[in-house]
Backbone as a printed PyTorch tensor [residue, N CA C, xyz], in Angstrom:
tensor([[[130.8000,  31.2780,  37.1380],
         [131.3870,  30.4270,  38.1650],
         [130.7170,  30.7300,  39.4990]],

        [[130.1070,  29.7060,  40.0770],
         [129.3550,  29.9190,  41.3140],
         [130.0710,  29.3180,  42.5240]],

        [[129.9690,  30.0190,  43.6470],
         [130.4800,  29.4910,  44.9010],
         [129.7230,  28.2060,  45.2510]],

        [[130.4860,  27.2070,  45.6750],
         [129.8850,  25.9380,  46.0590],
         [129.7240,  24.9760,  44.9080]],

        [[130.0210,  25.4380,  43.7090],
         [129.8870,  24.5890,  42.5270],
         [131.1860,  24.5890,  41.7240]],

        [[131.4480,  25.6730,  40.9900],
         [132.6710,  25.7530,  40.1980],
         [133.8610,  26.3060,  40.9810]],

        [[133.6090,  26.8840,  42.1540],
         [134.6990,  27.4680,  42.9420],
         [134.3940,  27.3810,  44.4240]],

        [[135.4390,  27.5060,  45.2340],
         [135.2930,  27.3710,  46.6880],
         [135.2820,  28.7050,  47.4260]],

        [[135.5290,  29.7860,  46.6950],
         [135.5320,  31.0980,  47.3370],
         [134.2170,  31.8190,  47.1000]],

        [[133.7510,  32.5080,  48.1210],
         [132.5620,  33.3530,  48.0040],
         [133.0460,  34.7620,  47.6990]],

        [[132.6560,  35.2860,  46.5450],
         [133.1180,  36.6050,  46.1190],
         [131.9910,  37.6230,  46.2560]],

        [[132.2340,  38.6250,  47.1000],
         [131.2270,  39.6350,  47.4360],
         [131.6730,  40.9920,  46.9270]],

        [[130.7730,  41.6990,  46.2690],
         [131.1610,  43.0020,  45.7330],
         [130.3020,  44.1450,  46.2660]],

        [[130.8770,  45.3160,  46.1810],
         [130.2260,  46.5800,  46.5370],
         [130.4840,  47.5090,  45.3590]],

        [[129.4080,  48.0530,  44.7740],
         [129.5620,  48.8980,  43.5910],
         [128.7820,  50.1920,  43.7860]],

        [[129.4920,  51.3140,  43.8440],
         [128.8360,  52.6080,  44.0520],
         [129.8550,  53.7200,  43.8690]],

        [[129.3610,  54.9180,  43.6850],
         [130.2050,  56.0910,  43.6560],
         [130.2410,  56.7300,  45.0500]],

        [[131.3090,  57.4160,  45.3430],
         [131.5180,  58.0170,  46.6610],
         [131.0600,  59.4800,  46.6450]],

        [[130.0740,  59.7870,  47.4900],
         [129.5450,  61.1520,  47.5660],
         [129.7580,  61.7900,  48.9400]],

        [[130.0610,  60.9680,  49.9450],
         [130.3580,  61.4780,  51.2820],
         [131.7360,  60.9790,  51.6920]],

        [[132.3060,  61.5500,  52.7450],
         [133.6920,  61.2550,  53.1170],
         [133.9680,  59.7630,  53.2770]],

        [[133.0670,  59.0630,  53.9620],
         [133.2650,  57.6360,  54.1940],
         [132.2370,  56.7770,  53.4610]],

        [[131.4800,  57.3840,  52.5770],
         [130.4730,  56.6380,  51.8330],
         [129.3300,  56.1400,  52.6890]],

        [[128.9840,  56.8980,  53.7450],
         [127.9520,  56.4250,  54.6670],
         [126.5730,  56.3720,  54.0270]],

        [[126.3350,  57.2030,  53.0110],
         [125.0340,  57.1590,  52.3270],
         [124.8750,  55.8530,  51.5590]],

        [[125.9720,  55.3120,  51.0640],
         [125.9420,  54.0420,  50.3390],
         [126.1680,  52.8420,  51.2600]],

        [[126.4530,  53.1070,  52.5310],
         [126.6980,  52.0260,  53.4740],
         [128.0630,  51.3920,  53.3280]],

        [[128.9960,  52.1200,  52.7240],
         [130.3410,  51.5710,  52.5360],
         [130.9990,  51.2420,  53.8680]],

        [[130.7930,  52.0850,  54.8660],
         [131.3690,  51.8450,  56.1900],
         [130.8370,  50.5450,  56.7990]],

        [[129.5530,  50.2800,  56.5860],
         [128.9500,  49.0390,  57.0950],
         [129.5060,  47.8290,  56.3420]],

        [[129.6820,  47.9810,  55.0450],
         [130.2480,  46.9140,  54.2170],
         [131.6560,  46.5450,  54.6900]],

        [[132.4830,  47.5490,  54.9140],
         [133.8730,  47.3030,  55.3350],
         [133.9160,  46.6870,  56.7280]],

        [[133.0600,  47.1470,  57.6250],
         [133.0440,  46.5690,  58.9710],
         [132.6350,  45.0970,  58.9190]],

        [[131.6340,  44.7820,  58.0990],
         [131.2100,  43.3900,  57.9360],
         [132.3400,  42.5580,  57.3210]],

        [[133.0590,  43.1480,  56.3780],
         [134.1750,  42.4430,  55.7460],
         [135.2370,  42.0720,  56.7760]],

        [[135.5430,  42.9780,  57.6880],
         [136.5240,  42.6920,  58.7390],
         [136.0800,  41.5070,  59.6020]],

        [[134.7950,  41.4840,  59.9470],
         [134.2690,  40.3990,  60.7750],
         [134.3690,  39.0680,  60.0420]],

        [[133.9660,  39.0600,  58.7820],
         [133.9380,  37.8210,  58.0070],
         [135.3380,  37.2890,  57.7090]],

        [[136.2750,  38.1830,  57.4250],
         [137.6470,  37.7510,  57.1280],
         [138.2860,  37.0730,  58.3410]],

        [[137.9430,  37.5410,  59.5210],
         [138.4780,  36.9280,  60.7400],
         [137.9860,  35.4920,  60.9090]],

        [[136.7820,  35.2260,  60.4460],
         [136.1450,  33.9310,  60.6790],
         [136.3220,  32.9340,  59.5330]],

        [[136.4820,  33.4430,  58.3020],
         [136.5180,  32.5400,  57.1440],
         [137.6740,  32.9010,  56.2200]],

        [[138.2770,  31.8730,  55.6540],
         [139.4060,  32.1230,  54.7560],
         [139.0250,  31.9520,  53.2890]],

        [[137.7230,  31.8050,  53.0110],
         [137.2950,  31.6000,  51.6230],
         [136.2920,  32.6570,  51.1580]],

        [[136.3870,  33.8630,  51.7320],
         [135.5390,  34.9740,  51.2960],
         [136.4370,  36.1160,  50.8320]],

        [[136.1900,  36.6120,  49.6350],
         [136.9230,  37.7500,  49.0910],
         [135.9560,  38.8930,  48.7880]],

        [[136.4870,  40.1110,  48.8410],
         [135.6620,  41.3050,  48.6540],
         [136.1850,  42.1340,  47.4840]],

        [[135.2630,  42.7720,  46.7770],
         [135.5910,  43.5250,  45.5730],
         [134.8290,  44.8470,  45.5900]],

        [[135.5500,  45.9410,  45.3660],
         [134.9400,  47.2800,  45.4130],
         [135.1460,  47.9770,  44.0750]],

        [[134.0340,  48.3910,  43.4650],
         [134.0780,  49.1220,  42.2010],
         [133.4570,  50.4940,  42.4210]],

        [[134.1050,  51.5240,  41.8910],
         [133.6100,  52.8850,  42.0750],
         [134.7220,  53.7590,  42.6330]],

        [[134.3610,  54.9450,  43.0620],
         [135.3610,  55.9240,  43.5010],
         [135.7640,  55.7570,  44.9660]],

        [[135.9310,  54.4960,  45.3840],
         [136.4480,  54.1810,  46.7160],
         [137.8070,  53.5210,  46.5360]],

        [[138.6960,  53.7530,  47.5010],
         [139.9960,  53.0810,  47.4570],
         [140.3910,  52.6680,  48.8700]],

        [[141.5860,  52.1190,  49.0010],
         [142.0430,  51.5780,  50.2790],
         [142.2180,  52.6330,  51.3560]],

        [[142.2080,  53.9080,  50.9790],
         [142.4440,  54.9730,  51.9530],
         [141.1700,  55.6120,  52.5080]],

        [[140.0130,  55.3080,  51.9200],
         [138.7630,  55.9060,  52.4100],
         [138.4860,  55.4440,  53.8360]],

        [[138.5830,  54.1470,  54.0530],
         [138.4960,  53.5480,  55.3880],
         [139.6340,  52.5360,  55.4860]],

        [[140.2830,  52.4500,  56.6050],
         [141.4310,  51.5720,  56.7810],
         [141.0630,  50.1050,  56.5210]],

        [[141.7200,  49.5140,  55.5410],
         [141.4930,  48.0960,  55.2220],
         [142.7960,  47.3030,  55.3080]],

        [[143.7720,  47.8490,  56.0290],
         [145.0870,  47.2110,  56.0940],
         [145.0200,  45.7800,  56.6390]],

        [[144.0800,  45.5110,  57.5600],
         [143.9840,  44.1780,  58.1520],
         [143.3590,  43.1510,  57.2140]],

        [[142.6840,  43.6220,  56.1660],
         [142.0580,  42.6910,  55.2190],
         [142.5630,  42.9340,  53.7980]],

        [[143.7010,  43.6320,  53.6790],
         [144.1710,  44.0940,  52.3770],
         [144.3540,  42.9620,  51.3690]],

        [[144.7470,  41.7780,  51.8270],
         [144.9620,  40.6720,  50.9000],
         [143.6510,  40.0480,  50.4270]],

        [[142.5370,  40.4480,  51.0550],
         [141.2450,  39.8310,  50.7190],
         [140.2610,  40.8090,  50.0950]],

        [[140.7220,  42.0260,  49.8100],
         [139.8350,  43.0100,  49.2070],
         [140.5420,  43.6810,  48.0290]],

        [[139.8170,  43.8240,  46.9270],
         [140.3720,  44.4190,  45.7090],
         [139.5820,  45.6520,  45.3220]],

        [[140.2730,  46.6610,  44.8350],
         [139.6460,  47.9090,  44.3920],
         [139.8920,  48.0760,  42.8920]],

        [[138.8360,  48.4350,  42.1760],
         [138.9170,  48.4800,  40.7160],
         [138.7030,  49.8770,  40.1390]],

        [[138.3400,  50.8390,  40.9870],
         [138.0670,  52.1740,  40.4840],
         [136.7490,  52.2360,  39.7270]],

        [[136.4840,  53.3630,  39.1000],
         [135.2650,  53.5330,  38.3100],
         [135.4600,  52.8830,  36.9340]],

        [[134.4670,  52.1390,  36.4940],
         [134.5920,  51.3760,  35.2520],
         [133.4070,  51.6370,  34.3180]],

        [[133.6240,  51.4760,  33.0020],
         [132.5320,  51.6390,  32.0380],
         [131.5920,  50.4330,  32.0710]],

        [[130.4010,  50.6080,  31.5590],
         [129.3860,  49.5620,  31.6020],
         [129.8670,  48.2450,  31.0040]],

        [[130.5530,  48.2960,  29.8590],
         [130.9460,  47.0640,  29.1800],
         [131.9370,  46.2310,  29.9960]],

        [[132.6100,  46.8550,  30.9380],
         [133.5960,  46.1500,  31.7740],
         [132.9360,  45.1430,  32.7160]],

        [[131.7030,  45.4230,  33.1260],
         [131.0640,  44.6340,  34.1790],
         [130.6730,  43.2190,  33.7510]],

        [[130.4420,  43.0130,  32.4700],
         [130.0100,  41.6800,  32.0270],
         [131.0140,  40.6110,  32.4220]],

        [[132.2970,  40.8820,  32.2140],
         [133.3300,  39.9280,  32.6250],
         [133.5350,  39.9360,  34.1350]],

        [[133.4470,  41.1020,  34.7380],
         [133.6520,  41.2250,  36.1780],
         [132.6670,  40.3510,  36.9630]],

        [[131.4110,  40.3540,  36.5400],
         [130.3800,  39.6470,  37.2980],
         [130.3510,  38.1420,  37.0550]],

        [[131.1680,  37.6340,  36.1460],
         [131.1240,  36.2090,  35.8170],
         [131.4290,  35.2950,  37.0070]],

        [[132.2210,  35.7770,  37.9480],
         [132.5570,  34.9390,  39.0950],
         [132.2330,  35.6160,  40.4290]],

        [[131.3000,  36.5580,  40.3980],
         [130.8800,  37.2170,  41.6380],
         [129.5640,  36.6050,  42.1150]],

        [[129.4320,  36.4510,  43.4080],
         [128.2860,  35.7460,  43.9780],
         [127.2370,  36.6630,  44.6010]],

        [[127.6930,  37.7150,  45.2600],
         [126.7790,  38.6010,  45.9960],
         [127.1850,  40.0460,  45.7610]],

        [[126.2010,  40.9150,  45.5980],
         [126.4460,  42.3550,  45.6720],
         [125.7210,  42.8620,  46.9070]],

        [[126.4380,  43.5890,  47.7420],
         [125.8560,  44.1420,  48.9660],
         [125.6830,  45.6410,  48.7870]],

        [[124.4570,  46.1080,  49.0330],
         [124.1380,  47.5310,  48.8930],
         [123.4000,  48.0010,  50.1450]],

        [[124.1470,  48.3420,  51.1940],
         [123.5220,  48.7370,  52.4610],
         [123.2730,  50.2450,  52.5640]],

        [[122.7470,  50.8230,  51.4770],
         [122.5650,  52.2760,  51.4370],
         [121.5060,  52.7430,  52.4380]],

        [[121.6970,  53.9860,  52.9160],
         [120.8370,  54.5590,  53.9580],
         [120.3140,  55.9060,  53.4730]],

        [[118.9890,  56.1370,  53.5460],
         [118.4400,  57.4080,  53.0610],
         [118.7730,  58.5830,  53.9790]],

        [[118.7130,  59.7710,  53.3920],
         [118.8230,  61.0490,  54.1070],
         [120.2120,  61.3360,  54.6850]],

        [[121.2120,  60.5990,  54.2520],
         [122.5590,  60.8040,  54.7610],
         [123.3310,  61.8300,  53.9320]],

        [[123.0820,  61.8520,  52.6390],
         [123.7970,  62.7680,  51.7490],
         [123.2790,  64.1880,  51.9180]],

        [[121.9660,  64.3360,  51.8330],
         [121.2690,  65.6110,  52.0030],
         [119.9070,  65.3380,  52.6210]],

        [[119.2850,  66.3180,  53.2750],
         [117.9280,  66.1160,  53.7920],
         [116.9810,  65.7220,  52.6530]],

        [[116.3010,  64.6040,  52.8250],
         [115.3480,  64.1590,  51.8170],
         [115.9430,  63.3260,  50.7010]],

        [[117.2640,  63.1650,  50.6620],
         [117.8970,  62.4000,  49.5810],
         [117.7980,  60.9000,  49.8570]],

        [[117.5980,  60.1320,  48.7900],
         [117.5650,  58.6770,  48.9300],
         [117.8510,  58.0400,  47.5780]],

        [[118.2730,  56.7800,  47.6310],
         [118.5490,  56.0230,  46.4080],
         [117.2990,  55.2810,  45.9760]],

        [[117.2680,  54.8990,  44.6980],
         [116.1800,  54.0730,  44.2150],
         [116.3190,  52.6570,  44.7490]],

        [[115.2850,  51.8600,  44.5390],
         [115.3150,  50.4660,  44.9990],
         [115.0590,  49.5430,  43.8350]],

        [[115.9720,  48.6320,  43.5640],
         [117.3800,  48.6650,  43.9740],
         [118.1210,  49.7330,  43.1680]],

        [[119.3410,  50.0010,  43.5280],
         [120.1130,  50.9970,  42.7800],
         [120.4300,  50.4650,  41.3830]],

        [[120.8140,  51.3510,  40.4860],
         [121.1770,  50.9440,  39.1330],
         [122.3240,  49.9450,  39.1260]],

        [[123.2840,  50.1480,  40.0230],
         [124.4190,  49.2200,  40.1110],
         [123.9550,  47.8190,  40.5010]],

        [[123.0200,  47.7500,  41.4170],
         [122.5040,  46.4580,  41.8690],
         [121.7170,  45.7730,  40.7540]],

        [[120.9080,  46.5400,  40.0260],
         [120.1420,  45.9780,  38.9180],
         [121.0830,  45.3630,  37.8840]],

        [[122.1670,  46.0680,  37.5750],
         [123.1210,  45.5610,  36.5930],
         [123.7630,  44.2590,  37.0750]],

        [[124.1100,  44.2210,  38.3540],
         [124.6870,  42.9950,  38.9160],
         [123.6650,  41.8670,  38.8940]],

        [[122.4390,  42.1900,  39.2900],
         [121.3810,  41.1910,  39.3100],
         [121.1090,  40.5970,  37.9450]],

        [[121.1660,  41.4280,  36.9110],
         [120.9820,  40.9410,  35.5430],
         [122.0430,  39.9140,  35.1730]],

        [[123.2110,  40.0360,  35.8000],
         [124.3160,  39.1160,  35.5570],
         [124.3290,  37.9580,  36.5580]],

        [[123.1660,  37.7210,  37.1660],
         [122.9760,  36.6090,  38.1010],
         [123.8810,  36.6800,  39.3250]],

        [[124.0710,  37.8890,  39.8320],
         [124.7250,  38.0980,  41.1230],
         [123.6150,  38.3300,  42.1430]],

        [[123.6310,  37.6070,  43.2450],
         [122.5740,  37.7280,  44.2470],
         [122.5640,  39.1280,  44.8510]],

        [[121.3840,  39.7180,  44.9360],
         [121.2320,  41.0950,  45.4060],
         [120.8920,  41.1200,  46.8940]],

        [[121.8080,  41.6640,  47.7060],
         [121.6020,  41.8450,  49.1420],
         [121.4890,  43.3480,  49.3760]],

        [[120.2830,  43.8360,  49.6210],
         [120.0530,  45.2820,  49.6360],
         [119.2050,  45.7240,  50.8200]],

        [[119.3960,  46.9740,  51.2160],
         [118.5320,  47.5650,  52.2340],
         [117.2890,  48.1450,  51.5690]],

        [[116.2430,  48.2940,  52.3730],
         [115.0020,  48.9290,  51.9000],
         [114.3840,  49.6800,  53.0670]],

        [[115.1020,  50.6800,  53.5440],
         [114.6890,  51.4210,  54.7370],
         [113.4260,  52.2420,  54.5130]],

        [[113.0980,  52.5440,  53.2640],
         [111.8920,  53.3310,  52.9580],
         [110.7450,  52.4590,  52.4760]],

        [[110.9020,  51.1510,  52.5750],
         [109.8550,  50.2040,  52.1810],
         [109.3840,  50.4530,  50.7500]],

        [[110.3220,  50.5330,  49.8360],
         [109.9920,  50.7830,  48.4310],
         [109.7780,  49.5060,  47.6340]],

        [[110.0820,  48.3620,  48.2040],
         [109.9640,  47.1200,  47.4470],
         [108.5230,  46.8360,  47.0150]],

        [[107.5910,  46.9210,  47.9580],
         [106.1670,  46.7280,  47.6530],
         [105.9180,  45.4440,  46.8610]],

        [[106.6440,  44.3840,  47.2600],
         [106.4640,  43.0570,  46.6620],
         [106.8840,  42.9530,  45.2020]],

        [[107.6930,  43.9040,  44.7200],
         [108.2330,  43.7580,  43.3690],
         [109.1560,  42.5460,  43.3180]],

        [[109.9980,  42.4340,  44.3600],
         [110.8970,  41.2780,  44.4870],
         [110.4880,  40.5080,  45.7340]],

        [[110.5340,  39.1810,  45.6490],
         [110.1950,  38.3670,  46.8100],
         [111.4440,  38.1390,  47.6560]],

        [[111.3890,  38.6460,  48.8760],
         [112.5290,  38.5490,  49.7850],
         [112.8350,  37.0850,  50.1000]],

        [[114.1050,  36.7250,  49.9860],
         [114.5270,  35.3620,  50.2710],
         [114.4180,  34.4160,  49.1020]],

        [[113.8050,  34.8800,  48.0140],
         [113.6740,  34.0340,  46.8190],
         [114.2560,  34.7030,  45.5750]],

        [[114.0970,  36.0220,  45.4740],
         [114.6130,  36.7550,  44.3140],
         [115.5980,  37.8450,  44.7230]],

        [[115.5770,  38.1780,  45.9720],
         [116.4200,  39.2360,  46.5260],
         [116.5540,  38.9680,  48.0250]],

        [[117.5440,  39.5620,  48.6650],
         [117.6840,  39.4310,  50.1220],
         [117.6900,  40.8300,  50.7200]],

        [[116.6680,  41.1340,  51.5090],
         [116.5770,  42.4400,  52.1610],
         [117.4020,  42.3910,  53.4450]],

        [[118.3270,  43.3260,  53.5720],
         [119.2060,  43.3650,  54.7390],
         [118.9940,  44.6630,  55.5130]],

        [[119.5070,  44.7040,  56.7140],
         [119.5330,  45.9260,  57.5100],
         [120.9270,  46.5550,  57.3710]],

        [[121.0250,  47.8760,  57.4640],
         [122.3480,  48.5210,  57.3530],
         [123.1450,  48.3510,  58.6430]],

        [[123.3780,  47.0990,  58.9790],
         [124.0720,  46.7370,  60.2130],
         [125.1410,  45.6980,  59.8910]],

        [[126.3920,  45.9440,  60.2750],
         [127.4520,  44.9610,  60.0120],
         [127.1310,  43.5760,  60.5630]],

        [[126.5380,  43.5120,  61.7480],
         [126.2000,  42.2150,  62.3420],
         [125.1270,  41.5090,  61.5290]],

        [[124.1230,  42.2620,  61.0750],
         [123.0580,  41.6810,  60.2670],
         [123.6130,  41.1920,  58.9380]],

        [[124.4450,  42.0190,  58.3210],
         [125.0580,  41.6370,  57.0420],
         [125.8930,  40.3760,  57.2180]],

        [[126.6690,  40.3240,  58.2980],
         [127.5290,  39.1730,  58.5590],
         [126.7140,  37.8910,  58.7100]],

        [[125.6660,  37.9400,  59.5240],
         [124.8340,  36.7480,  59.7520],
         [124.1710,  36.2890,  58.4530]],

        [[123.7410,  37.2550,  57.6440],
         [123.0920,  36.9060,  56.3760],
         [124.0710,  36.2380,  55.4280]],

        [[125.2620,  36.8010,  55.3190],
         [126.2820,  36.2060,  54.4540],
         [126.6400,  34.8060,  54.9520]],

        [[126.7560,  34.6450,  56.2630],
         [127.1050,  33.3370,  56.8290],
         [126.0700,  32.2830,  56.4710]],

        [[124.8040,  32.6560,  56.4800],
         [123.7500,  31.6990,  56.1420],
         [123.9300,  31.1800,  54.7180]],

        [[124.1800,  32.0830,  53.7810],
         [124.3260,  31.6660,  52.3860],
         [125.6920,  31.0490,  52.1050]],

        [[126.6710,  31.3600,  52.9220],
         [127.9630,  30.6850,  52.8190],
         [127.7800,  29.1950,  53.0810]],

        [[126.8750,  28.8660,  53.9850],
         [126.6010,  27.4770,  54.3400],
         [125.5340,  26.8490,  53.4500]],

        [[124.8740,  27.6790,  52.6240],
         [123.7930,  27.1860,  51.7670],
         [123.9570,  27.6970,  50.3310]],

        [[124.9920,  27.2500,  49.6380],
         [125.2440,  27.7530,  48.2850],
         [124.1230,  27.4610,  47.2880]],

        [[123.3970,  26.3640,  47.4870],
         [122.2970,  26.0520,  46.5710],
         [121.1990,  27.1070,  46.6570]],

        [[120.9220,  27.5910,  47.8650],
         [119.9130,  28.6310,  48.0350],
         [120.3930,  29.9500,  47.4330]],

        [[121.6790,  30.1920,  47.5250],
         [122.2480,  31.4040,  46.9280],
         [122.1040,  31.3530,  45.4070]],

        [[122.3250,  30.1840,  44.8270],
         [122.1800,  30.0320,  43.3850],
         [120.7390,  30.2950,  42.9520]],

        [[119.7830,  29.7870,  43.6930],
         [118.3640,  30.0020,  43.3620],
         [118.0260,  31.4820,  43.3620]],

        [[118.4970,  32.2060,  44.3780],
         [118.2200,  33.6420,  44.4690],
         [118.8730,  34.3840,  43.3060]],

        [[120.0960,  34.0060,  42.9520],
         [120.8060,  34.6470,  41.8440],
         [120.0400,  34.5060,  40.5390]],

        [[119.5960,  33.2860,  40.2630],
         [118.9070,  33.0190,  39.0060],
         [117.5010,  33.6270,  38.9940]],

        [[116.7860,  33.4940,  40.0950],
         [115.4250,  34.0350,  40.1640],
         [115.4420,  35.5590,  40.1200]],

        [[116.4500,  36.1680,  40.7420],
         [116.5650,  37.6220,  40.7260],
         [116.7610,  38.1530,  39.3170]],

        [[117.6000,  37.4830,  38.5460],
         [117.8440,  37.9000,  37.1610],
         [116.5700,  37.7970,  36.3310]],

        [[115.8430,  36.7150,  36.5070],
         [114.5880,  36.5400,  35.7620],
         [113.5690,  37.6120,  36.1370]],

        [[113.4930,  37.9510,  37.4240],
         [112.5360,  38.9780,  37.8480],
         [112.8980,  40.3430,  37.2680]],

        [[114.1870,  40.6780,  37.2460],
         [114.6110,  41.9500,  36.6610],
         [114.2300,  42.0090,  35.1870]],

        [[114.4770,  40.9210,  34.4620],
         [114.1380,  40.8880,  33.0410],
         [112.6440,  41.0770,  32.8320]],

        [[111.8500,  40.5540,  33.7570],
         [110.3960,  40.7180,  33.6640],
         [109.9790,  42.1480,  33.9980]],

        [[110.4650,  42.6740,  35.1130],
         [110.0720,  44.0130,  35.5560],
         [110.5100,  45.1030,  34.5870]],

        [[111.6540,  44.8870,  33.9280],
         [112.1910,  45.9020,  33.0220],
         [112.0100,  45.5180,  31.5480]],

        [[111.0650,  44.6380,  31.2910],
         [110.8070,  44.2090,  29.9220],
         [110.1770,  45.3350,  29.1010]],

        [[110.2390,  45.1900,  27.7970],
         [109.6260,  46.1700,  26.8910],
         [108.1410,  46.3120,  27.1920]],

        [[107.4880,  45.1770,  27.3980],
         [106.0330,  45.1960,  27.6180],
         [105.6550,  45.9830,  28.8600]],

        [[106.4460,  45.8480,  29.9260],
         [106.0910,  46.5100,  31.1800],
         [106.6550,  47.9180,  31.3190]],

        [[107.7290,  48.2140,  30.5940],
         [108.3510,  49.5250,  30.7590],
         [108.0690,  50.4850,  29.6050]],

        [[108.0300,  49.9910,  28.4030],
         [107.9390,  50.8610,  27.2340],
         [106.5480,  50.8690,  26.6010]],

        [[105.9570,  49.6870,  26.4410],
         [104.6700,  49.5980,  25.7440],
         [103.6040,  50.4770,  26.3940]],

        [[103.5480,  50.4690,  27.7130],
         [102.5450,  51.2720,  28.4170],
         [102.7930,  52.7660,  28.2110]],

        [[104.0430,  53.1720,  28.2300],
         [104.3810,  54.5840,  28.0120],
         [103.9850,  55.0210,  26.5920]],

        [[104.2480,  54.1390,  25.6370],
         [103.8900,  54.4650,  24.2500],
         [102.3830,  54.6410,  24.1090]],

        [[101.6170,  53.7600,  24.7500],
         [100.1560,  53.8610,  24.6470],
         [ 99.6430,  55.1650,  25.2460]],

        [[100.2750,  55.6250,  26.3320],
         [ 99.8730,  56.8950,  26.9470],
         [100.1690,  58.0590,  26.0040]],

        [[101.3680,  58.0360,  25.4220],
         [101.7520,  59.1010,  24.4940],
         [100.8300,  59.1110,  23.2770]],

        [[100.5420,  57.9210,  22.7430],
         [ 99.6460,  57.8370,  21.5890],
         [ 98.2590,  58.3490,  21.9250]],

        [[ 97.8140,  58.0550,  23.1450],
         [ 96.5110,  58.5450,  23.5810],
         [ 96.4620,  60.0640,  23.6320]],

        [[ 97.5470,  60.6620,  24.1410],
         [ 97.6100,  62.1280,  24.2210],
         [ 97.6950,  62.7480,  22.8210]],

        [[ 98.4230,  62.1060,  21.9130],
         [ 98.5210,  62.5950,  20.5200],
         [ 97.1590,  62.5480,  19.8190]],

        [[ 96.4030,  61.4720,  20.1070],
         [ 95.0600,  61.3500,  19.5260],
         [ 94.1610,  62.4900,  20.0030]],

        [[ 94.3270,  62.8870,  21.2610],
         [ 93.5140,  63.9880,  21.8040],
         [ 93.8540,  65.2860,  21.0740]],

        [[ 95.1470,  65.4980,  20.8290],
         [ 95.5830,  66.7210,  20.1430],
         [ 95.0350,  66.7410,  18.7190]],

        [[ 95.1270,  65.5950,  18.0480],
         [ 94.6650,  65.5340,  16.6610],
         [ 93.1660,  65.7270,  16.5540]],

        [[ 92.4340,  65.2030,  17.5320],
         [ 90.9610,  65.3440,  17.4990],
         [ 90.5270,  66.7820,  17.7710]],

        [[ 91.4030,  67.5580,  18.4070],
         [ 91.0780,  68.9830,  18.6590],
         [ 91.4680,  69.8330,  17.4550]]])
């Protein structure tokens, strides 16, 4: 079910585990601040949080009717969860958890959402994308700023057709990048090459 087509609500999710007091490494604080701004302006946006965050991590009393918390869930649970979700926001910031610590690009949670045709809105503060995903066509690169996140969401709120294109193209790109041919076949050939060297010795 897509916003602007089968439904009138834009459903935005945040999926991550909590490793710091306010989840600043995952950008949870930025997500919640953006949610407050958007709820004030629009009555058709809902927010969904999966992982070890709850209503007490950061005060959400003013938006409590528009945000849902699901706790930590097993992988098989997400297939149904993502059926009516439109955007996953991942405003993670490097070096916040520990010196030198950073998340992969995109995170595993984002990849799973993207596979389910949820549009991926992610930060890339370390410039790890390197053209794997085309910004604005297969993924949306955001800044870890509530104002930036808000403006980006507003653009796609007004352009649901463009959001649908990004959702579908993102899923196809993930399937390509993580295909057997690109991920496994090359590794097997390297291992076979090394085994041949051992046998020849």
